[in-house]
PDB file of C-alpha atoms in Angstrom:
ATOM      1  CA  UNK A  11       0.000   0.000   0.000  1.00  0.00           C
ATOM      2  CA  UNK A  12       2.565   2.464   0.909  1.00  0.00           C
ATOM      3  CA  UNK A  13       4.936   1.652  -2.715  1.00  0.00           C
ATOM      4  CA  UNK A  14       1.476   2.259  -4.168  1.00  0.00           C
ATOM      5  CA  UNK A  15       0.901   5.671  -2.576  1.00  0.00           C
ATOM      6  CA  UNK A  16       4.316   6.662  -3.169  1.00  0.00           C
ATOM      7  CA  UNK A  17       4.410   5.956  -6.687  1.00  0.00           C
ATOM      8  CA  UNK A  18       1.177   8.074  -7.204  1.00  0.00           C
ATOM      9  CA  UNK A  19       2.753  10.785  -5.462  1.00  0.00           C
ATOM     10  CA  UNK A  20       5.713  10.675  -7.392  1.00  0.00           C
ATOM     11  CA  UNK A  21       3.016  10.112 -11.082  1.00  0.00           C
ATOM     12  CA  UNK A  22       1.466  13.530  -9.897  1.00  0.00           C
ATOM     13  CA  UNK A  23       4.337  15.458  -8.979  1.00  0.00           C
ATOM     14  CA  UNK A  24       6.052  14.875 -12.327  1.00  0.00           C
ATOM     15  CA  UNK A  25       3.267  15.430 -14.274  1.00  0.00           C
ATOM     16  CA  UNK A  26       2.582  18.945 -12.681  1.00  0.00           C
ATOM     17  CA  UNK A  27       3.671  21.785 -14.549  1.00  0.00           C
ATOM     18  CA  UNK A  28       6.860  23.387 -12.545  1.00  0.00           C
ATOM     19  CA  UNK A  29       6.653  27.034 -11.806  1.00  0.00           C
ATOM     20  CA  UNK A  30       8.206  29.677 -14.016  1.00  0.00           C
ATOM     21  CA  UNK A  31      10.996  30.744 -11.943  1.00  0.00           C
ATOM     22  CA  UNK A  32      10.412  35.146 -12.286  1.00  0.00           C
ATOM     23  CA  UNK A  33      12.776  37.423 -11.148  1.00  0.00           C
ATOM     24  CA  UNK A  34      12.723  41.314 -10.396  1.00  0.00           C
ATOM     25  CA  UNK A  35      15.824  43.359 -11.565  1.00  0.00           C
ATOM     26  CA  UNK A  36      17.371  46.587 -11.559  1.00  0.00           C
ATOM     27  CA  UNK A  37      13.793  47.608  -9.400  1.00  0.00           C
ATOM     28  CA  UNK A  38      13.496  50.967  -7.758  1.00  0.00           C
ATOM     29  CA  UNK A  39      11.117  52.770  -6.572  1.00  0.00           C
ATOM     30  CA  UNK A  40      10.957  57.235  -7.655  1.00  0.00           C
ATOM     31  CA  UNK A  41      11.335  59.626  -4.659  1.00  0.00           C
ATOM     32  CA  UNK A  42       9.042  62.399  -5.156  1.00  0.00           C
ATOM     33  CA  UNK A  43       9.073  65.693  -3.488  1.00  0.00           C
ATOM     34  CA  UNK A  44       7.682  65.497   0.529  1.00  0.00           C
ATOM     35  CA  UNK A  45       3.935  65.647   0.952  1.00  0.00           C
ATOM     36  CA  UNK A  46       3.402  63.934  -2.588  1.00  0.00           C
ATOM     37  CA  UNK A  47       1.210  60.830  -1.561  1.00  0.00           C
ATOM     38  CA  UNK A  48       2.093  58.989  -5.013  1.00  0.00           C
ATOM     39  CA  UNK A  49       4.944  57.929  -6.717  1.00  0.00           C
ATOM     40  CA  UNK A  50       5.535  54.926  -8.722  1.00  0.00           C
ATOM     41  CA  UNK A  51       8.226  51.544  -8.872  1.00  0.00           C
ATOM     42  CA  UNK A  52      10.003  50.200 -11.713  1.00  0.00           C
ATOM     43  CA  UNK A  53      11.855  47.106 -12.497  1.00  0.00           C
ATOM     44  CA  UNK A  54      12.606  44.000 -15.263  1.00  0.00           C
ATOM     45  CA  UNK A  55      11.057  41.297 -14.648  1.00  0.00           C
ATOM     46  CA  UNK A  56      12.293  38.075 -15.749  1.00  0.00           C
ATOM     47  CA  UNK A  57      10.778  35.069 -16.773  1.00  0.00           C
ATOM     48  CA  UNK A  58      12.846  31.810 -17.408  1.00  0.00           C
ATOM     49  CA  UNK A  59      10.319  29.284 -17.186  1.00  0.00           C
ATOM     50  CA  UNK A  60       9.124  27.760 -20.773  1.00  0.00           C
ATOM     51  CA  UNK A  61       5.504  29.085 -20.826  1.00  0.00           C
ATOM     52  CA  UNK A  62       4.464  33.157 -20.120  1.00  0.00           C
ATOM     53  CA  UNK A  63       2.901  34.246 -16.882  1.00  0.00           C
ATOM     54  CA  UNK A  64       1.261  36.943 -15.507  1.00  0.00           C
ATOM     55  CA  UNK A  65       1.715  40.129 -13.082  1.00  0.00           C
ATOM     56  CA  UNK A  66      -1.769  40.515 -11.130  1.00  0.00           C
ATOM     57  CA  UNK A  67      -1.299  42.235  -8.373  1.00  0.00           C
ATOM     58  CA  UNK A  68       1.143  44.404  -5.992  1.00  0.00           C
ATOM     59  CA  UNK A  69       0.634  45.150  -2.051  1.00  0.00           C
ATOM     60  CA  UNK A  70       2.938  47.203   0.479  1.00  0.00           C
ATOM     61  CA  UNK A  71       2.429  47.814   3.907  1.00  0.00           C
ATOM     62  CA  UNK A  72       4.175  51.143   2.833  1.00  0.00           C
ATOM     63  CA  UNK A  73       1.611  52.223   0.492  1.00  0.00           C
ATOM     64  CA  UNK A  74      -2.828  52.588   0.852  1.00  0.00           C
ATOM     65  CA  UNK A  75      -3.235  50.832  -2.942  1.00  0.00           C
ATOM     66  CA  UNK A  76      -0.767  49.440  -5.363  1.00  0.00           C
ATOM     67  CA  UNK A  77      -1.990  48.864  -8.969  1.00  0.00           C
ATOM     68  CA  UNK A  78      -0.481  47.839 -12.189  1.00  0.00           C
ATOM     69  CA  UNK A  79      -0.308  50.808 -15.243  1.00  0.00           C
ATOM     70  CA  UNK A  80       0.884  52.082 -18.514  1.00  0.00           C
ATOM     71  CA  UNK A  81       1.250  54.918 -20.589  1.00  0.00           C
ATOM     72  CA  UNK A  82      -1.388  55.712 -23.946  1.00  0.00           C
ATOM     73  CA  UNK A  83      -0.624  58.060 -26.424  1.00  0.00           C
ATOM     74  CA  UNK A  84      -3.951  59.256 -27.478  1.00  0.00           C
ATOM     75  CA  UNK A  85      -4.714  62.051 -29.636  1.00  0.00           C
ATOM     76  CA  UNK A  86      -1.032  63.667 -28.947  1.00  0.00           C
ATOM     77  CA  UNK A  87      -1.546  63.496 -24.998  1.00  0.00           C
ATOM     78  CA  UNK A  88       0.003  61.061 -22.726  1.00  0.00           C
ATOM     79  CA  UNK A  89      -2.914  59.005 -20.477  1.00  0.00           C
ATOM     80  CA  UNK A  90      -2.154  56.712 -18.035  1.00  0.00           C
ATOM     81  CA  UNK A  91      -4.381  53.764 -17.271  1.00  0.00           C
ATOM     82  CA  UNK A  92      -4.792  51.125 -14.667  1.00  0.00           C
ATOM     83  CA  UNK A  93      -4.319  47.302 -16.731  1.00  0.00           C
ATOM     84  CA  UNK A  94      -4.927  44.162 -15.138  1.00  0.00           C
ATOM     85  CA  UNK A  95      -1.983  42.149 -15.664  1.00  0.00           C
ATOM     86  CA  UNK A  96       1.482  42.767 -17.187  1.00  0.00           C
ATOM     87  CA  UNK A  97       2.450  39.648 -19.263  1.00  0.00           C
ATOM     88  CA  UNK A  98       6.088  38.075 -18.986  1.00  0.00           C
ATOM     89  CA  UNK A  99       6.539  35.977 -21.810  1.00  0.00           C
ATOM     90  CA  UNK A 100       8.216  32.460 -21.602  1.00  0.00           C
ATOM     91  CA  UNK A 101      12.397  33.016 -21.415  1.00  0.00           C
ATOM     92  CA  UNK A 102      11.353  36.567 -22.330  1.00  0.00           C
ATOM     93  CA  UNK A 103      11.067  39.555 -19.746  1.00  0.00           C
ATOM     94  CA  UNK A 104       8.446  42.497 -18.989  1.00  0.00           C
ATOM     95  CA  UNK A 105      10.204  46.288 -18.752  1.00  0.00           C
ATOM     96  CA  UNK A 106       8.356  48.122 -16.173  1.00  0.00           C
ATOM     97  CA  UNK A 107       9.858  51.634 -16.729  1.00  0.00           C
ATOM     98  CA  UNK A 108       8.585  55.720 -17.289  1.00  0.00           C
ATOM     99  CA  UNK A 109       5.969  56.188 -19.480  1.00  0.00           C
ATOM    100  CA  UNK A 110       5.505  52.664 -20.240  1.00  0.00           C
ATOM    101  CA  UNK A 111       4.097  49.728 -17.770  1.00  0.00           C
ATOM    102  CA  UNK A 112       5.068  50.756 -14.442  1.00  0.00           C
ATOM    103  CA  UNK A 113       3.367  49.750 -10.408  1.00  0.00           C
ATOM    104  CA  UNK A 114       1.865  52.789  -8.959  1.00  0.00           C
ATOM    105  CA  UNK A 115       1.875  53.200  -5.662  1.00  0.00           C
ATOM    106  CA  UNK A 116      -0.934  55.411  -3.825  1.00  0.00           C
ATOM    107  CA  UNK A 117      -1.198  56.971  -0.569  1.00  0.00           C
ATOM    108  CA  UNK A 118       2.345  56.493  -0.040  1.00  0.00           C
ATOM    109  CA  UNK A 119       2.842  56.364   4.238  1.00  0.00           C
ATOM    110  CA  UNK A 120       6.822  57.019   4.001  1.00  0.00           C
ATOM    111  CA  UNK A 121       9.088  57.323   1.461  1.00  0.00           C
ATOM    112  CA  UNK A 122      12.533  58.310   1.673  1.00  0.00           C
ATOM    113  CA  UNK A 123      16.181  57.790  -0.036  1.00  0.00           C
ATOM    114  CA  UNK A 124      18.030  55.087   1.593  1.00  0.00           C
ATOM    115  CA  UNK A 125      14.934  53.701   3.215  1.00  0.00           C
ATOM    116  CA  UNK A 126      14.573  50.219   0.889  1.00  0.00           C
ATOM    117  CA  UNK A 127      10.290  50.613   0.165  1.00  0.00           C
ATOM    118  CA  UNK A 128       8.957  47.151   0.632  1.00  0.00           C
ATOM    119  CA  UNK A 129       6.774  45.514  -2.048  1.00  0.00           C
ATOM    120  CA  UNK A 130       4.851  42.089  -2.609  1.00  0.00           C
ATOM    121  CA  UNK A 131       4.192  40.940  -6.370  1.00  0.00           C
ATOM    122  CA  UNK A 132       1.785  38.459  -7.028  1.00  0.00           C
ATOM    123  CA  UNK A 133       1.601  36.548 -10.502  1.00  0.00           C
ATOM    124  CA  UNK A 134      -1.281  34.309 -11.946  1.00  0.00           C
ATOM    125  CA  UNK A 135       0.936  30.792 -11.285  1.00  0.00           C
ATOM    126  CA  UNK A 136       0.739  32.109  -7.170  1.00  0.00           C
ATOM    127  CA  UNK A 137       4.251  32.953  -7.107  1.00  0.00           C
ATOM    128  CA  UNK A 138       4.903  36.000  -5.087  1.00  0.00           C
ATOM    129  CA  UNK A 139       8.245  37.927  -5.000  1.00  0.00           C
ATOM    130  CA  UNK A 140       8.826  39.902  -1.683  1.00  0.00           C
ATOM    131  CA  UNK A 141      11.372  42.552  -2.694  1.00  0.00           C
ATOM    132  CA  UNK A 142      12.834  45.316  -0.797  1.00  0.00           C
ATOM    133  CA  UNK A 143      13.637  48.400  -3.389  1.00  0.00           C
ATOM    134  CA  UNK A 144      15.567  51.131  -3.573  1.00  0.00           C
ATOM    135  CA  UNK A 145      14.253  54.855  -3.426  1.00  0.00           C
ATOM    136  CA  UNK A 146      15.744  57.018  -6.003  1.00  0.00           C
ATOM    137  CA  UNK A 147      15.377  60.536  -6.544  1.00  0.00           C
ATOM    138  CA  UNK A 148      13.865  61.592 -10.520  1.00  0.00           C
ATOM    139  CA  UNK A 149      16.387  62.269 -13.107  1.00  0.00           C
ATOM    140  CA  UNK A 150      16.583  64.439 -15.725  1.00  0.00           C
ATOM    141  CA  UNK A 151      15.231  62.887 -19.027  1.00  0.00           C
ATOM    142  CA  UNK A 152      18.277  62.713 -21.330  1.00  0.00           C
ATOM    143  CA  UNK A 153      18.493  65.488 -23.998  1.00  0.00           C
ATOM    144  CA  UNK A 154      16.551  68.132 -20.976  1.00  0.00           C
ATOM    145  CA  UNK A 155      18.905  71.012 -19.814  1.00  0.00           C
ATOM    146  CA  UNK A 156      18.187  72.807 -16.781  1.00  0.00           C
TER     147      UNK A 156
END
């Protein structure tokens, strides 16, 4: 009984699709100026597993909502919008970066440079990556002069 058992353990554990094993790099999240409740976090995020999954959802005990967005060009004039997922295709990665798909970050409670901003990432598979980002001030965009 027990070499049956273990054998139909070991049937169903093979069979199961493994996890996509995602990473987060290069993540950070933008230091506005003080008493600006919102700010947003970037990052790539990697996927080396062989089929695509799916960002659905970010939390922080540092922040009243997180939500997924990106940037529309629409009749000359930049729009952001709230999206439900961000795909990460199979050995392929997602670029989470200004005006493009980025993780806003509402009702922020503190924020501040060398103070790593915690965040939770959930994807569709129920993987969750914890991470613990950097806060970095906003740069010039290349080509500005001030």
């Amino acid at each position: 009984m027990f070499k049956r058992a273990f054998y139909s353990t070991m049937a169903l554990l093979l069979a199961a699709p493994a996890l996509a094993k995602v990473d987060a790099v290069d993540g950070y999240v933008r230091l506005l100026p003080p008493g600006s409740p919102n700010t947003a976090a970037f990052m790539v995020l990697r996927n080396d597993g062989d089929k695509p999954v799916k960002l659905v959802a970010g939390a922080s005990p540092e922040a009243g909502r997180v939500e997924l967005h990106t940037h529309l060009h629409e009749n000359g004039v930049m729009k952001m919008r709230q999206v439900e997922s961000i795909e990460i295709p199979a050995k392929g990665e997602a670029v989470l970066k200004p005006g493009s798909l980025h993780i806003m970050l509402f009702d922020i409670h503190t924020l501040a440079q060398g103070t790593p901003f915690p965040l939770t990432l959930t994807l569709d598979d129920g993987q969750t990556l914890s991470l613990s980002l950097p806060v970095k001030p906003v740069e010039p965009m290349k080509g500005m002069k001030h």
